Amino acid sequence: MENNKVILTREGYEKLKAELQDLIDNKRPDASAKIAAAREYGDLSENAEYDAAKEEQAQIEYQIKNIQNQLDNCTIIESEDVDDNVVSFGSYVKIYDCEYDEVIVYQIVGSTESD
């Protein structure tokens, strides 16, 4: 894993923490249970359920390590630290869409939080 700095808003940080907790508390045990159930089917060399469960477990472990790395290497941008006169991480920007006659508000966030 790379140790690149990740810039997060407080909301993004809390969301990542919650996702990590869900992976650890719910998805990891579910994957382990699926592996145990698939073992009951017998011969593991030709057991598609076992292979799928092991693959799911590997993906979950990768996600856990990735999120832990992001949380360990993040800088949190607090809303009170954002300068309202400059567009930067954490800033809210209003854009007028003349085609639909509406104002759209975006928050500037890092690539981890973007959608």
Coordinates of C-alpha atoms in Angstrom, one line a residue:
M1 CA 0.0 0.0 0.0
E2 CA 1.2 3.5 -0.8
N3 CA 1.4 5.9 2.1
N4 CA 0.0 8.9 0.2
K5 CA -1.6 11.7 2.2
V6 CA -5.4 11.6 2.0
I7 CA -7.4 14.8 2.5
L8 CA -10.8 14.3 4.0
T9 CA -13.5 16.4 5.4
R10 CA -14.7 15.5 8.9
E11 CA -17.8 14.0 7.3
G12 CA -15.7 11.9 4.9
Y13 CA -13.5 10.7 7.8
E14 CA -16.5 9.6 9.8
K15 CA -18.0 7.8 6.8
L16 CA -14.8 5.9 6.2
K17 CA -14.6 5.0 9.9
A18 CA -18.2 3.6 9.8
E19 CA -17.4 1.7 6.6
L20 CA -14.3 0.2 8.2
Q21 CA -16.3 -0.8 11.3
D22 CA -19.0 -2.4 9.1
L23 CA -16.4 -4.4 7.3
I24 CA -14.8 -5.6 10.5
D25 CA -18.0 -6.2 12.5
N26 CA -20.3 -7.6 9.8
K27 CA -18.8 -8.4 6.5
R28 CA -15.6 -10.2 7.8
P29 CA -17.6 -12.6 10.0
D30 CA -20.1 -13.2 7.3
A31 CA -17.3 -14.2 4.9
S32 CA -15.8 -16.5 7.5
A33 CA -19.1 -18.1 8.0
K34 CA -19.5 -18.7 4.3
I35 CA -16.1 -20.3 4.1
A36 CA -17.0 -22.6 7.0
A37 CA -20.3 -23.5 5.4
A38 CA -18.6 -24.2 2.0
R39 CA -16.0 -26.5 3.7
E40 CA -18.9 -28.7 4.8
Y41 CA -19.6 -29.5 1.1
G42 CA -16.5 -31.7 1.0
D43 CA -13.7 -31.7 -1.6
L44 CA -12.2 -28.1 -1.6
S45 CA -10.4 -28.6 -4.9
E46 CA -13.7 -28.6 -6.9
N47 CA -15.8 -26.5 -4.5
A48 CA -17.0 -23.4 -6.3
E49 CA -18.7 -22.0 -3.1
Y50 CA -15.5 -22.3 -1.2
D51 CA -13.5 -20.5 -3.9
A52 CA -16.1 -17.7 -4.1
A53 CA -16.1 -17.4 -0.3
K54 CA -12.3 -17.2 -0.2
E55 CA -12.3 -14.6 -2.9
E56 CA -14.9 -12.5 -1.0
Q57 CA -12.8 -12.8 2.1
A58 CA -9.7 -11.6 0.2
Q59 CA -11.6 -8.6 -1.2
I60 CA -12.9 -7.7 2.3
E61 CA -9.4 -7.9 3.8
Y62 CA -8.1 -5.7 1.0
Q63 CA -10.8 -3.1 1.6
I64 CA -10.0 -3.2 5.4
K65 CA -6.3 -2.6 4.8
N66 CA -7.0 0.1 2.2
I67 CA -9.4 2.0 4.5
Q68 CA -7.1 1.7 7.5
N69 CA -4.2 3.0 5.4
Q70 CA -6.4 6.0 4.3
L71 CA -7.4 6.8 7.9
D72 CA -3.8 6.4 9.1
N73 CA -2.5 8.8 6.5
C74 CA -5.3 11.4 6.3
T75 CA -5.4 15.1 7.0
I76 CA -8.9 16.2 8.1
I77 CA -10.1 19.5 6.9
E78 CA -12.4 21.0 9.5
S79 CA -15.2 23.3 8.2
E80 CA -14.2 26.1 10.6
D81 CA -10.7 26.1 9.0
V82 CA -12.0 26.8 5.5
D83 CA -11.5 30.3 4.1
D84 CA -14.8 31.4 2.6
N85 CA -12.9 33.7 0.2
V86 CA -10.9 30.9 -1.5
V87 CA -12.0 27.7 -3.2
S88 CA -10.1 24.8 -1.7
F89 CA -10.7 21.5 0.0
G90 CA -13.8 21.7 2.2
S91 CA -15.2 24.8 0.4
Y92 CA -18.8 24.9 -0.8
V93 CA -19.3 26.3 -4.3
K94 CA -22.6 27.4 -5.8
I95 CA -23.1 27.1 -9.5
Y96 CA -26.1 28.4 -11.4
D97 CA -27.5 26.1 -14.0
C98 CA -29.2 28.4 -16.5
E99 CA -30.7 25.5 -18.4
Y100 CA -32.7 24.4 -15.4
D101 CA -32.8 27.7 -13.6
E102 CA -31.4 26.3 -10.4
V103 CA -28.5 26.7 -8.1
I104 CA -26.4 23.6 -7.4
V105 CA -24.1 23.5 -4.4
Y106 CA -21.0 21.3 -4.5
Q107 CA -18.4 20.7 -1.8
I108 CA -14.8 20.5 -2.9
V109 CA -13.4 17.2 -1.6
G110 CA -10.4 14.9 -2.2
S111 CA -10.6 11.9 -4.6
T112 CA -11.4 9.6 -1.7
E113 CA -14.7 11.3 -1.0
S114 CA -15.7 12.3 -4.6
D115 CA -18.5 10.7 -6.4

